[in-house]
XYZ file of N, CA, C and O in Angstrom:
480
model
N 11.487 54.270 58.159
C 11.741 54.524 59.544
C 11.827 56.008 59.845
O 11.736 56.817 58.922
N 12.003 56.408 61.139
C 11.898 57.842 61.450
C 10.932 58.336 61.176
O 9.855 57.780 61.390
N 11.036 59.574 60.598
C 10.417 60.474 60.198
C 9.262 59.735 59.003
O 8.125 60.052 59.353
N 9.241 59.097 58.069
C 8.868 58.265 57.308
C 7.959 57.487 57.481
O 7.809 56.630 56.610
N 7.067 57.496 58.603
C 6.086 56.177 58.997
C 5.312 55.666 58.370
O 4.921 54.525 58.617
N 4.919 56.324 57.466
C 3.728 55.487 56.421
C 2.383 55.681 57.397
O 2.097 56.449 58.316
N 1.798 54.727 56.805
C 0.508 54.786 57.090
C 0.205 54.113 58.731
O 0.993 53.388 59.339
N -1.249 54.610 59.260
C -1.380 53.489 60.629
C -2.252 52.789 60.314
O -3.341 53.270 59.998
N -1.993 51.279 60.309
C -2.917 50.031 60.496
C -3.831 49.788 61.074
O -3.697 50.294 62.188
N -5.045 49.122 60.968
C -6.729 49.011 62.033
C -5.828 48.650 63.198
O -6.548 48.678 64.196
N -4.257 48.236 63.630
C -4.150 47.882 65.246
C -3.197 48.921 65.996
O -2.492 48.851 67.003
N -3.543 50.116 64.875
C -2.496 51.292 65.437
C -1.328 51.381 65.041
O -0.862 52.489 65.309
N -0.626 50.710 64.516
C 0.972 50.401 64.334
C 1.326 51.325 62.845
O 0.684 51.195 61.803
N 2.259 52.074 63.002
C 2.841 52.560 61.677
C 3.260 51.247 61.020
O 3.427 50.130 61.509
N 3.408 51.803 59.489
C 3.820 51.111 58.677
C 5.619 50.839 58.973
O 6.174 49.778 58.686
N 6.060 51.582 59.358
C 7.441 51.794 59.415
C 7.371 50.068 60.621
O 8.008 49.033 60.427
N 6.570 50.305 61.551
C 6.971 49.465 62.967
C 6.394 48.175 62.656
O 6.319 47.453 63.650
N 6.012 47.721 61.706
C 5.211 46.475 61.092
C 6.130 46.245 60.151
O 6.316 45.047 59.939
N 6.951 47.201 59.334
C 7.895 46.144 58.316
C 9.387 46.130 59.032
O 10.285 46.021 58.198
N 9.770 46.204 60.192
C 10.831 46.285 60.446
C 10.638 45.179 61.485
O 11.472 44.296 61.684
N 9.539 45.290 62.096
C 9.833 43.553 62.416
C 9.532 42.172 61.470
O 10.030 41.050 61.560
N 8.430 42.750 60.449
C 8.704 41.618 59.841
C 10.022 41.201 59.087
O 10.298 40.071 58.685
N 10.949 42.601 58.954
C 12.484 41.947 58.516
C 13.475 41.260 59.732
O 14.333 40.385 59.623
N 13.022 41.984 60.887
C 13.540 41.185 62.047
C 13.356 39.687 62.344
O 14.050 38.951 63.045
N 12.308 39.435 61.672
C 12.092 37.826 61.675
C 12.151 37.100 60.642
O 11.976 35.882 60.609
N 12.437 37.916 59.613
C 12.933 37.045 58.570
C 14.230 37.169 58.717
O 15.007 36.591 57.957
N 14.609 37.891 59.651
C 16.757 38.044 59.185
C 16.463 36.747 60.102
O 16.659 35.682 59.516
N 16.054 36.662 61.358
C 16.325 35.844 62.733
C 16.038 34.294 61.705
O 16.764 33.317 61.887
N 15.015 34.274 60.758
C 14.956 32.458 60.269
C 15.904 32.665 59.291
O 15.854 31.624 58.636
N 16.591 33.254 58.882
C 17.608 33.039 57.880
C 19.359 32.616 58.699
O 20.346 31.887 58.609
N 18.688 33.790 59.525
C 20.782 33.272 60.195
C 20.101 32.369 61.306
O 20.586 32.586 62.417
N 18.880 31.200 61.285
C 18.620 29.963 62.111
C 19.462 28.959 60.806
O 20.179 27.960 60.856
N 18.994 29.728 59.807
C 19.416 28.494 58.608
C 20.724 28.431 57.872
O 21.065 27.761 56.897
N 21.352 29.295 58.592
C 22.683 29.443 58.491
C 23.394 30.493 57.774
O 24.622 30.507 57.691
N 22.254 31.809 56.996
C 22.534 32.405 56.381
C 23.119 33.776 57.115
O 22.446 33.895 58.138
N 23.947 34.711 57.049
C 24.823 36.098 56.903
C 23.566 37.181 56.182
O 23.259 37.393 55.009
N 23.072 37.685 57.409
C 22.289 38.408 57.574
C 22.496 39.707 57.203
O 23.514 39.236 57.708
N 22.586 40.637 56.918
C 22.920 42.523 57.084
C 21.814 43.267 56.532
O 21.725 43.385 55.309
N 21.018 43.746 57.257
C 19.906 44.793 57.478
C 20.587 46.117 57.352
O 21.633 46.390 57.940
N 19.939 46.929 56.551
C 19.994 48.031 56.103
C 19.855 49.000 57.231
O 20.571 49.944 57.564
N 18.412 48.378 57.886
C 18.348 49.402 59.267
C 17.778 47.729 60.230
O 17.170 46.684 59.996
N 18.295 48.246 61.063
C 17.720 47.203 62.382
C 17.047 48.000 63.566
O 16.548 47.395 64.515
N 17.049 49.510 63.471
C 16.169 50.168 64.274
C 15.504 51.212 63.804
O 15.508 51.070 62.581
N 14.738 52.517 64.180
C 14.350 53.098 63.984
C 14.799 54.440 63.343
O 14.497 55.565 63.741
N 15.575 54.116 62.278
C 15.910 55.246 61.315
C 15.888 55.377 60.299
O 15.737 54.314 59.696
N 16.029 56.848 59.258
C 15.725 56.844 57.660
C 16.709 56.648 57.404
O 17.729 57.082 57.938
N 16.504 55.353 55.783
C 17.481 55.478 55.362
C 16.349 55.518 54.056
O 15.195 55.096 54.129
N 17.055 56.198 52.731
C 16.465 56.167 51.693
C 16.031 55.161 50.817
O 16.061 53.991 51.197
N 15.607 55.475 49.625
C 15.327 54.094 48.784
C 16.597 53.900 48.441
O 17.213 52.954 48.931
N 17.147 54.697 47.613
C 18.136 54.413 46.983
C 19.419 54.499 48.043
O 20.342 53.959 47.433
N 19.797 54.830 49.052
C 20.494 54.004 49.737
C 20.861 52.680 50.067
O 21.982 52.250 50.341
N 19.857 52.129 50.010
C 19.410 50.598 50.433
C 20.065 49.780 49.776
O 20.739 48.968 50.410
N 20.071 49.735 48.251
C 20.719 49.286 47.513
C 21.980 48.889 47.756
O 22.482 47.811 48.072
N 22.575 50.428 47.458
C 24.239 51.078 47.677
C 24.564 50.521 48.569
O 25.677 49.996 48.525
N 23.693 50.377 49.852
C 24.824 49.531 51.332
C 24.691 47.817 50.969
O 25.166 46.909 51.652
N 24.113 47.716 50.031
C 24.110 45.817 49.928
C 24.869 45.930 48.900
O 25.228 44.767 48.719
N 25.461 46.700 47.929
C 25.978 46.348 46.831
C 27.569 46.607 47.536
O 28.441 45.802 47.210
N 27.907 47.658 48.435
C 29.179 47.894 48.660
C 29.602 47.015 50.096
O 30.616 47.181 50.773
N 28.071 45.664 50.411
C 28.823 44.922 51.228
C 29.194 43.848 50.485
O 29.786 42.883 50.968
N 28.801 43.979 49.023
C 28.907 42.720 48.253
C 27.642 41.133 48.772
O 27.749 39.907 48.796
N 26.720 42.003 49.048
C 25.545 40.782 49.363
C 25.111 40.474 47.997
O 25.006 41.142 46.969
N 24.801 38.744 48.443
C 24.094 37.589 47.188
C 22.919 37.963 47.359
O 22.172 37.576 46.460
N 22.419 38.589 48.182
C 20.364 38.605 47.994
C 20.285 40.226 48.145
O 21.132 40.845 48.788
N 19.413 40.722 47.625
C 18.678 41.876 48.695
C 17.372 42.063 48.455
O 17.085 42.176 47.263
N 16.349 42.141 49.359
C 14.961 41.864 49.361
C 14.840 43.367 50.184
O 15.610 43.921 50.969
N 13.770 43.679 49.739
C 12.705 44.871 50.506
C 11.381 44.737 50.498
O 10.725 44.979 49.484
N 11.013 44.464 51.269
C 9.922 44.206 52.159
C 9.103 45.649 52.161
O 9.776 46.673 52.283
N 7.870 45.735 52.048
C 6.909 46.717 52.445
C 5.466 46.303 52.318
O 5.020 45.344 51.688
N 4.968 46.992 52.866
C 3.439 46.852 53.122
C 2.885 48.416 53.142
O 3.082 49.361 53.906
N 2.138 48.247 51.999
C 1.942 49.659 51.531
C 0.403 49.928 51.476
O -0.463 49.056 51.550
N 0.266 50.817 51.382
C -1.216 51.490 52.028
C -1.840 52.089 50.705
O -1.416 53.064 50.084
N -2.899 51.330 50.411
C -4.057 52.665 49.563
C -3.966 53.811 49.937
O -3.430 54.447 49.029
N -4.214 54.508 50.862
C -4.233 55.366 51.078
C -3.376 56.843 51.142
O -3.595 57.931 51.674
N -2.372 56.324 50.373
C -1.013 56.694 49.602
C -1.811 57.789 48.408
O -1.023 58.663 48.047
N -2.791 57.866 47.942
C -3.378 58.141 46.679
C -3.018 57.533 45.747
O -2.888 58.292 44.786
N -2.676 56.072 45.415
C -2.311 55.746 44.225
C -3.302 53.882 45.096
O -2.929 53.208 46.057
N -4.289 53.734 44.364
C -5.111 52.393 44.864
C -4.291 51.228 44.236
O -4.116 50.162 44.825
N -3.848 51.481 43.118
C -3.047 50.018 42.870
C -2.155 49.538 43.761
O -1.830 48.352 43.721
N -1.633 50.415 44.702
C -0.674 49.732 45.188
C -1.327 49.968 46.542
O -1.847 50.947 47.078
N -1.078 48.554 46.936
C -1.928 48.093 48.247
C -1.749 46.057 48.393
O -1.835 45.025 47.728
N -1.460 46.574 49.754
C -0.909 45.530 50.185
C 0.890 45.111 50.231
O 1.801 45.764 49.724
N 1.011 43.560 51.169
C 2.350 43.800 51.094
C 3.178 43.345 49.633
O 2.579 42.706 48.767
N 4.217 43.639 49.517
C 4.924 43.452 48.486
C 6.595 43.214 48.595
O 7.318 44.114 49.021
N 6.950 42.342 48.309
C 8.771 42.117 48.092
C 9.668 42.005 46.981
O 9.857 41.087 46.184
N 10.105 42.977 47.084
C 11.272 43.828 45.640
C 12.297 42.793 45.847
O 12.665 42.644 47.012
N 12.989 41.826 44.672
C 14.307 41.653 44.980
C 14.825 41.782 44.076
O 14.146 42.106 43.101
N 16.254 41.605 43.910
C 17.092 42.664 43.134
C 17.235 41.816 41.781
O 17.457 40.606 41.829
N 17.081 42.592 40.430
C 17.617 42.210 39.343
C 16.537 40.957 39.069
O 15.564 40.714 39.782
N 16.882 40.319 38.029
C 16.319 39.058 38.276
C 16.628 37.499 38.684
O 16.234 36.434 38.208
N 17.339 37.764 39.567
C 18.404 36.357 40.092
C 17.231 35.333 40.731
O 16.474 35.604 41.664
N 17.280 34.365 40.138
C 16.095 33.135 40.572
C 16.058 32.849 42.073
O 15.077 32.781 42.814
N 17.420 32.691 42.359
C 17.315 32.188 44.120
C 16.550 33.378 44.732
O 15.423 33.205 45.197
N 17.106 34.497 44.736
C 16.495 35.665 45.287
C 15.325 35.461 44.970
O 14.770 35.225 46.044
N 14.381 35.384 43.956
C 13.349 35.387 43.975
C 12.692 34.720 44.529
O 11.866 35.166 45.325
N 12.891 33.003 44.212
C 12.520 32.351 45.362
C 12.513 32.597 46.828
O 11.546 31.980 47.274
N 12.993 33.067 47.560
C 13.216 33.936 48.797
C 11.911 34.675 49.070
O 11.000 34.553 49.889
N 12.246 35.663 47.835
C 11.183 36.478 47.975
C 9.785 36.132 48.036
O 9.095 36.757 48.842
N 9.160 35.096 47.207
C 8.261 34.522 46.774
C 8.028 33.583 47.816
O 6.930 33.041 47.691
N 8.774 33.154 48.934
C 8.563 32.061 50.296
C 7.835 33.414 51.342
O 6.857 33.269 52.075
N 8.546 34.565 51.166
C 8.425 35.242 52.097
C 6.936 36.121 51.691
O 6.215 36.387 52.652
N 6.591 36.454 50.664
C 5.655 36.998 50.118
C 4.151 35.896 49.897
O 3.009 36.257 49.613
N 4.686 34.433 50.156
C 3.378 33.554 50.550
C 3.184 33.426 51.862
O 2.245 32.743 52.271
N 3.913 33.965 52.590
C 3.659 33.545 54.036
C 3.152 34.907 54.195
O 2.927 34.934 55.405
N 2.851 35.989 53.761
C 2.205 37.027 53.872
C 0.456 36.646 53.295
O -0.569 36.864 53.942
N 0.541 36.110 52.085
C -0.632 35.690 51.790
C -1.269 34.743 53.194
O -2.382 34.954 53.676
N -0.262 33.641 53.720
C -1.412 32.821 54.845
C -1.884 33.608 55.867
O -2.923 33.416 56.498
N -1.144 34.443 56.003
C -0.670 35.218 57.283
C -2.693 36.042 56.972
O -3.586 35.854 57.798
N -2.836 36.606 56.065
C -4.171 37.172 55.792
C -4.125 38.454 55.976
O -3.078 39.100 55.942
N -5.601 39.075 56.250
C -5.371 40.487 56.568
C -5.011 41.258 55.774
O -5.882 42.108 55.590
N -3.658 41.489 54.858
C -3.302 42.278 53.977
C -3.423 41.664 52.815
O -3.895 40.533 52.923
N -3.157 42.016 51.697
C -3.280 42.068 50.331
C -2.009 41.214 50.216
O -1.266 41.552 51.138
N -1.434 40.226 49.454
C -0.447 39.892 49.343
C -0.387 39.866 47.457
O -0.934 39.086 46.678
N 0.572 41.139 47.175
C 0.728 41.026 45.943
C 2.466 40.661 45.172
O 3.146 41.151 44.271
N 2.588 39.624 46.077
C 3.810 39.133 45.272
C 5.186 39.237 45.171
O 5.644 40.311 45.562
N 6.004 38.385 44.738
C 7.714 39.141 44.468
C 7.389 40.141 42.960
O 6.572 40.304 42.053
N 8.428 40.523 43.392
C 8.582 41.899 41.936
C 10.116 42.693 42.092
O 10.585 43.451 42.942
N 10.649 42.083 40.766
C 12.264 42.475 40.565
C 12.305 44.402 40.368
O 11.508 45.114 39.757
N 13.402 44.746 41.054
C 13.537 46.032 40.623
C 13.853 46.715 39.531
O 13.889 47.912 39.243
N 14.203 45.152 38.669
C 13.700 46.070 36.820
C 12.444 45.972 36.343
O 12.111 46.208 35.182
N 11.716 45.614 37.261
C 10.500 45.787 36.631
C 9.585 47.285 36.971
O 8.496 47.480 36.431
């Protein structure tokens, strides 16, 4: 967010303004399903990588997922397309991740390369 936009998409949109609603709609079907939501950012500001963490670990959250959709054009071609980090290797989380990272695959258009734990 902010300053940080990433790349712009064939429909104009920063990268920043494409993954922050797609967390906006995944927080919105999670607290439909009854789950305790807390977003790192819910609007348009930086927060770091390693921040991100630190505010889910010192709210004491059971999941934390990060969401991105990342651009070739980064100079590094392997990484391309979207992708969802979740923490450690805790199975539920992954599953999460892995619901949310196939609905990127139907969804089309981008690259959908998968869940992927942050020890990896």
């Amino acid at each position: 967010g902010d300053h940080d936009r990433g790349a712009r998409g064939a429909n104009g949109k920063f990268e920043k303004e494409l993954n922050l609603a797609i967390a906006l709609k995944v927080a919105e079907s999670l607290r439909e399903s009854g789950a305790n939501v807390m977003l790192t950012r819910a609007e348009d500001f930086f927060i770091g990588v390693g921040q991100r963490p630190q505010i889910a670990n010192n709210a004491g959250a059971d999941f934390f997922l990060s969401i991105h959709g990342n651009d070739p054009g980064n100079g590094n071609r392997n990484i391309n397309g979207s992708q969802v980090y979740y923490h450690k290797d805790d199975q539920n989380c992954r599953a999460l991740a892995q619901c949310i990272s196939d609905r990127f695959e139907q969804m089309g258009g981008i690259a959908a390369r998968g869940p992927r734990s942050d020890r990896t």
